Coordinates of C-alpha atoms and ligand atoms in Angstrom, one line a residue:
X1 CA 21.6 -16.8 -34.8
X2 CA 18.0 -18.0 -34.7
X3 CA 19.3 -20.5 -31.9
X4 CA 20.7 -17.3 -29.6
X5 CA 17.6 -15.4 -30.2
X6 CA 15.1 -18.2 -29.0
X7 CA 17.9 -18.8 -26.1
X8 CA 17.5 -15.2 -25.3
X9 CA 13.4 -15.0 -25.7
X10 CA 13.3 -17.6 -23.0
X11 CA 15.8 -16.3 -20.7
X12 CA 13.5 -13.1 -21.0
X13 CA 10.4 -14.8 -19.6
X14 CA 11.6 -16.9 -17.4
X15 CA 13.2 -13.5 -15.5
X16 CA 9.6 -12.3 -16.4
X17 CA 7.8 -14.8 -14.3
X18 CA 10.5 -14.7 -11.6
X19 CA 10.7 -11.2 -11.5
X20 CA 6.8 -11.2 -11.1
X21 CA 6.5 -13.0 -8.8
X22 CA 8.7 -11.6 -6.6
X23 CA 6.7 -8.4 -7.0
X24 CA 4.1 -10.5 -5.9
X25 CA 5.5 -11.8 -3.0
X26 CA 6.8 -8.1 -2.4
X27 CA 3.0 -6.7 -2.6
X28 CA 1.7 -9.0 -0.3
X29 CA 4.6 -8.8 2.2
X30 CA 5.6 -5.2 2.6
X31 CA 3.0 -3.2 0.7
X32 CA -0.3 -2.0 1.2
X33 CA -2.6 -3.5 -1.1
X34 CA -2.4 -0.9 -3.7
X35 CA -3.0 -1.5 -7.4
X36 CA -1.1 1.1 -8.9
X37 CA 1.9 0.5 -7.3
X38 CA 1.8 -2.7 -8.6
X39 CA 1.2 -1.2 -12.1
X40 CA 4.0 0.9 -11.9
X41 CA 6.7 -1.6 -11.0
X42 CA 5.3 -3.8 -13.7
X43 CA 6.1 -0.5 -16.2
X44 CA 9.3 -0.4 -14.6
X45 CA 10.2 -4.0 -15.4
X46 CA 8.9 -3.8 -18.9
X47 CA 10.9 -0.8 -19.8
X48 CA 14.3 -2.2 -18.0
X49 CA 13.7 -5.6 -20.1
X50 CA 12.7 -3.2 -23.1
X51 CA 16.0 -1.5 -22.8
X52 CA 17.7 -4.4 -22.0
X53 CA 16.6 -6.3 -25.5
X54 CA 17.2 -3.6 -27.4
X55 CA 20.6 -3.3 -25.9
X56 CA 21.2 -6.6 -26.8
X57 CA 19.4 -7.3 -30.2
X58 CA 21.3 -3.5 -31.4
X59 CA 24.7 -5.7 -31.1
X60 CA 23.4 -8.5 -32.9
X61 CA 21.1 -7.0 -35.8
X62 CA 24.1 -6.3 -38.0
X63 CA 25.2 -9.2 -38.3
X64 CA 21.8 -10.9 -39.3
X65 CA 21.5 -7.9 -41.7
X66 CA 24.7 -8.8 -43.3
X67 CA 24.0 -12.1 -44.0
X68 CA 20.3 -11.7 -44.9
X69 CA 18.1 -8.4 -44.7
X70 CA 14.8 -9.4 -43.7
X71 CA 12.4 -8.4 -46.2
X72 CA 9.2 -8.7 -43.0
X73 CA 11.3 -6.0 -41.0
X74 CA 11.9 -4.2 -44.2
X75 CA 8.3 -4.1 -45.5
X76 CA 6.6 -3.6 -42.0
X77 CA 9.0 -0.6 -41.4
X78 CA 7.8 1.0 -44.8
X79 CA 4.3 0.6 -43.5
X80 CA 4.7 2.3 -40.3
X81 CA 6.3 5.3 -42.3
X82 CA 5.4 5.4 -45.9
X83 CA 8.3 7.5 -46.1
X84 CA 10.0 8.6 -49.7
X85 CA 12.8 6.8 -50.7
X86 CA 16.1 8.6 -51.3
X87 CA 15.3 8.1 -55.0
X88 CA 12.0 10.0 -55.5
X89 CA 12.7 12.3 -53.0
X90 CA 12.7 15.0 -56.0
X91 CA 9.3 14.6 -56.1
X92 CA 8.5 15.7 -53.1
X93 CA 11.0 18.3 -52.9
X94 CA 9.4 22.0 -51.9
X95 CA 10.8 24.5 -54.2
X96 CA 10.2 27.6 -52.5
X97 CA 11.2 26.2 -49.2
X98 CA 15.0 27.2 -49.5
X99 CA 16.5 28.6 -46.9
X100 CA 20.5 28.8 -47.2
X101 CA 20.6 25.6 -48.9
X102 CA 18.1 24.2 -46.6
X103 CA 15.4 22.1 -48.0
X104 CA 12.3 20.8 -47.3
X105 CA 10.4 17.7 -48.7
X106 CA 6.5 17.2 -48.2
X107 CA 6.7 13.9 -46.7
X108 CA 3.5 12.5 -45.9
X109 CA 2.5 12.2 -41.8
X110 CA 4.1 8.7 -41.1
X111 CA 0.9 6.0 -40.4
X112 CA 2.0 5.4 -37.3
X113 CA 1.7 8.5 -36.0
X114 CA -1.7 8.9 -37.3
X115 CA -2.5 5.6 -35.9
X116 CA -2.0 7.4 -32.3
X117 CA -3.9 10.1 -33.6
X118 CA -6.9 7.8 -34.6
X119 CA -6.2 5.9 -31.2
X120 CA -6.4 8.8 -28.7
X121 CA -10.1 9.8 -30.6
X122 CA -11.5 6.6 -30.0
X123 CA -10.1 6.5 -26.2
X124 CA -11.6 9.6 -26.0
X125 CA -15.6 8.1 -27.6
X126 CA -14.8 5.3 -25.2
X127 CA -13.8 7.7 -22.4
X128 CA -17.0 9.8 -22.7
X129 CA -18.9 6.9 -23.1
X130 CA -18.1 5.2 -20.0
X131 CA -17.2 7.8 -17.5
X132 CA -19.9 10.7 -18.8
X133 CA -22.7 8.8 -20.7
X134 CA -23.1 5.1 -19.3
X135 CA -21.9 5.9 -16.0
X136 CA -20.4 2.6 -15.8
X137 CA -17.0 4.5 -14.6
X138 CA -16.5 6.1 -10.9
X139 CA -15.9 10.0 -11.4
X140 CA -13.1 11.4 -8.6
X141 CA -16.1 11.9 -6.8
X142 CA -17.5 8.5 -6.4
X143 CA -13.5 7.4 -6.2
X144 CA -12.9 9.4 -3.3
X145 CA -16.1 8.4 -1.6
X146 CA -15.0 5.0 -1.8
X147 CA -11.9 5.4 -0.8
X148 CA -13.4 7.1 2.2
X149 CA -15.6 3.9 2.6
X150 CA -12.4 1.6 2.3
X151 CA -11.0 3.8 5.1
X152 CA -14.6 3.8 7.5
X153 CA -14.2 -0.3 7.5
X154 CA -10.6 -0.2 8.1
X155 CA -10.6 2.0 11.1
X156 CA -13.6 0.3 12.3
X157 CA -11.4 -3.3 12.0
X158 CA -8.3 -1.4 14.0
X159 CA -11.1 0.0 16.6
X160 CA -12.6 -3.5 16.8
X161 CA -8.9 -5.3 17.8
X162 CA -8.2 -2.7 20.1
X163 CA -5.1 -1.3 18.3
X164 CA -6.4 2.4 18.8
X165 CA -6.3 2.0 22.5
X166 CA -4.0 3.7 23.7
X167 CA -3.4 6.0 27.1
X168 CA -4.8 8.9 25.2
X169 CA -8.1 7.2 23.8
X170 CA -9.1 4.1 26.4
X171 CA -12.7 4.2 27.5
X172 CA -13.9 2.6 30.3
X173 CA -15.8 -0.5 29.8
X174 CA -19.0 -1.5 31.3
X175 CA -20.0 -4.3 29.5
X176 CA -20.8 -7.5 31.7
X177 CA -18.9 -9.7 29.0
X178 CA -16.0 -7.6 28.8
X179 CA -16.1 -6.7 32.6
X180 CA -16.1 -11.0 32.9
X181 CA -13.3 -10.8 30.3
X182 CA -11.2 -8.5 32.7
X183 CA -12.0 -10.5 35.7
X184 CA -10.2 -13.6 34.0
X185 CA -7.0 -11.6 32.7
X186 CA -6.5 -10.0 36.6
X187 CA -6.8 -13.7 38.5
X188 CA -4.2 -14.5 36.2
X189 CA -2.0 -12.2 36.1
X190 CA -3.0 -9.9 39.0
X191 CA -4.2 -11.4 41.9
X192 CA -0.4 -12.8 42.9
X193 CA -0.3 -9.2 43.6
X194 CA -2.8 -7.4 44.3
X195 CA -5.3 -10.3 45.7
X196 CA -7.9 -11.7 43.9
X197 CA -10.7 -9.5 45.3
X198 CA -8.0 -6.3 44.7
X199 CA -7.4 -6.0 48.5
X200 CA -3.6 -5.7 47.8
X201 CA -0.6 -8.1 48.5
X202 CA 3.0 -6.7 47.4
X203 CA 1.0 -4.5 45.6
X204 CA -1.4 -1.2 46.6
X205 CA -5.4 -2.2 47.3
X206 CA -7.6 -0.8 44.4
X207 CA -11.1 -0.9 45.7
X208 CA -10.5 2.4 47.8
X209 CA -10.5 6.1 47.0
X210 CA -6.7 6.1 47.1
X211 CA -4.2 6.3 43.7
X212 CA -1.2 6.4 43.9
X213 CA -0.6 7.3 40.2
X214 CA -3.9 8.4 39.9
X215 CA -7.2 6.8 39.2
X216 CA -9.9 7.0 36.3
X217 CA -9.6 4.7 32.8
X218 CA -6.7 6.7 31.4
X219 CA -4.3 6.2 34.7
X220 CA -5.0 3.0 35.5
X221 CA -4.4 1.6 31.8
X222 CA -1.1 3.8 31.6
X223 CA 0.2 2.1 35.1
X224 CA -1.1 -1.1 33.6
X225 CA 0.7 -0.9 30.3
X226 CA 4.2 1.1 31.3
X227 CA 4.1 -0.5 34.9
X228 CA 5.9 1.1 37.4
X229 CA 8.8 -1.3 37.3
X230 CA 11.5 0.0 40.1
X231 CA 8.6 -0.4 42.3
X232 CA 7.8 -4.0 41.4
X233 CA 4.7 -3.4 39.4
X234 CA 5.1 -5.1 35.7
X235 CA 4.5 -3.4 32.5
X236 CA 2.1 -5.3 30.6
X237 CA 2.0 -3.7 27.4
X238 CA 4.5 -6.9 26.0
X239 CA 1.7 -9.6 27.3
X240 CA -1.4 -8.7 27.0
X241 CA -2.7 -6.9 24.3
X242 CA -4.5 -3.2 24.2
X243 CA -7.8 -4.5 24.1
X244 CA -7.0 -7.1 27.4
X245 CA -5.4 -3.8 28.9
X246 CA -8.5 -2.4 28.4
X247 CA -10.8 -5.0 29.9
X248 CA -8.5 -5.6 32.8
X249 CA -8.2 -1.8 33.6
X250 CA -11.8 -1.6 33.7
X251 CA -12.7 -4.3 35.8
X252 CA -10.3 -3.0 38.6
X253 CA -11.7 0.4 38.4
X254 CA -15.0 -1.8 38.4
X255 CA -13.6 -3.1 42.3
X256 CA -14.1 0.3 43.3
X257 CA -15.7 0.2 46.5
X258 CA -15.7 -3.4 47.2
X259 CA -15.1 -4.3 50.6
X260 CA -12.0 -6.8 50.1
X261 CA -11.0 -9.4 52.5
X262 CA -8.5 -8.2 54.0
X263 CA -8.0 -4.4 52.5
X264 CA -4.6 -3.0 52.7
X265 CA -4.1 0.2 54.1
X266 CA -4.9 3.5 51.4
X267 CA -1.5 4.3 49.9
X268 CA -1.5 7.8 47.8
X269 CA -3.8 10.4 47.6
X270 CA -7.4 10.6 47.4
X271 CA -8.7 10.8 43.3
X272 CA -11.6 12.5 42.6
X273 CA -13.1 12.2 38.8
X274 CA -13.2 15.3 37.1
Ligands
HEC1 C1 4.7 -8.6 40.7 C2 3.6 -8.0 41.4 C3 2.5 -7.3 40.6 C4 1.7 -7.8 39.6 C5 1.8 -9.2 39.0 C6 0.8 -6.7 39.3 N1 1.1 -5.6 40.0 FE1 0.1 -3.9 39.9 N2 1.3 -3.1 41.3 C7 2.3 -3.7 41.9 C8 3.0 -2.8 42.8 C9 4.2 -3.2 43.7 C10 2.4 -1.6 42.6 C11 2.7 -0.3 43.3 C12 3.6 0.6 42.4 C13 4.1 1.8 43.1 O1 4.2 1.8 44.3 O2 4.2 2.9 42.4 C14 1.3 -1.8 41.6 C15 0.4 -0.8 41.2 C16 -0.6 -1.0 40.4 C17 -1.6 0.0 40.0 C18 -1.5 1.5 40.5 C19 -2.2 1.6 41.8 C20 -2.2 3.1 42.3 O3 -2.5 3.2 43.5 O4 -1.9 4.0 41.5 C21 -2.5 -0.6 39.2 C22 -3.7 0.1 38.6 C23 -2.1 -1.9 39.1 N3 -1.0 -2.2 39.8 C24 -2.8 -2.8 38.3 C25 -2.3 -4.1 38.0 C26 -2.9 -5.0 37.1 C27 -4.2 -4.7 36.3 C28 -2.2 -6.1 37.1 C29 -2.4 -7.3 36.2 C30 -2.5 -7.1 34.8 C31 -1.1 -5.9 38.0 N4 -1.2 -4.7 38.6 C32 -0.1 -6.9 38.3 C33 2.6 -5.0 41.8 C34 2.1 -5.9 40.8

């Protein structure tokens, strides 16, 4: 019996460390880095492997009863209760509390239960202690403002790599470096095109006043990132990333009245900046 047991014990932590560290894996793969969800699938796992014990040690406890009753089990069960035996439960008997043959004995509160008692009134000293009186805790208040904080950085990392950009919120760029930046990204991908100095090829000229699907920051990046592909303009959106879309948008707009080599004639209709 003591062989199955040990058998079982290790079976049980070996799935424990396997099962943890899958959730592991699973944390760091799929889910945001969030402690308490962590916490909770941990809770999970203990209470399936709880249940699963018990299950299994419920079918087997007879039979190590039968042969012989541990006197440990036996002895630390009559401290978590203190309850009366059968025997002496005269003693404890309440005589006026009869009703219909219904009795009631005066048992004493069971230790454990008191335990939990005691427990939640020192959670509570420690509670007031280190949320109210040291201050060593974060109140909801300083939680949230640090959640808020978490959040600031966050959305300051997205802006900073450009996934914000989109048709909606693009900016134009005026930077020298990024303007530079842009000028590399259109001779290499552009200038087949549209000539190196934006004069047009197979595609329109855009250093003049003419747009075809508009000009200003937020047309040029949407032509730039959906193309206009029966027309034999590419969509970029799959090779260059927002932030490239960005600079490259902004250095054509930055050709703007340039006088190109050998301009193509105005296709479109003039665009005026609002
Ligand atoms: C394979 C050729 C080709 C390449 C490469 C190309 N374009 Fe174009 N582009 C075109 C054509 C053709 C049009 C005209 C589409 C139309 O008639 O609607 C166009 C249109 C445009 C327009 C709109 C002009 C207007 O008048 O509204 C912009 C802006 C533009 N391209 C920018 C770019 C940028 C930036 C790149 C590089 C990242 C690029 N293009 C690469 C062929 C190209």
């Amino acid at each position: 019996m003591k062989r199955i047991i040990s058998l079982f014990t290790i079976k049980v932590i070996t799935a424990f460390l396997l099962f943890s560290q899958i959730l592991m894996a699973a944390g760091e793969a799929d889910y945001p880095e969030n402690y308490y969800d962590k916490v909770a699938l941990f809770l999970i796992f203990v209470i399936i492997i709880g249940f699963l014990s018990l299950v299994y040690f419920e079918s087997k406890i007879k039979v190590v009863k039968e042969k012989q009753p541990s006197v440990f089990w036996a002895k630390f069960k009559y401290y978590l209760t203190k309850s009366t035996p059968i025997e002496k439960e005269q003693e404890v008997l309440l005589a006026d509390h009869n009703y219909d043959g219904i009795k009631e004995l005066d048992n004493r509160i069971p230790p454990w239960f008191s335990g939990l008692f005691y427990a939640t009134i020192l959670f509570s000293i420690w509670y007031m202690l280190h949320y109210h009186v040291l201050g060593t805790g974060d109140l909801q208040e300083a939680e949230y403002a640090q959640e808020v904080r978490i959040a600031e950085i966050q959305r300051a990392e997205l802006m900073r790599s450009g996934a914000m950009i989109n048709e909606e919120t693009v900016t134009l760029l005026t930077e020298p470096a990024l303007l530079e930046s842009g000028k590399q990204i259109f001779i290499t991908n552009c200038a087949a095109c549209h000539a190196a100095d934006g004069g047009g090829l197979v595609g329109p000229n855009l250093t003049d006043d003419y747009w075809i699907h508009g000009g200003g920051i937020k047309n040029v990046f949407k032509v730039v990132k959906y193309g206009v592909v029966n027309k034999g303009m590419i969509a970029w959106q799959n090779q260059l990333n927002p932030k490239q879309m960005q600079e490259v948008s902004s250095y054509v707009l930055s050709l703007h009245g340039t006088t190109p080599a050998n301009p193509k004639a105005p296709e479109g209709t003039i665009w005026k900046e609002e």
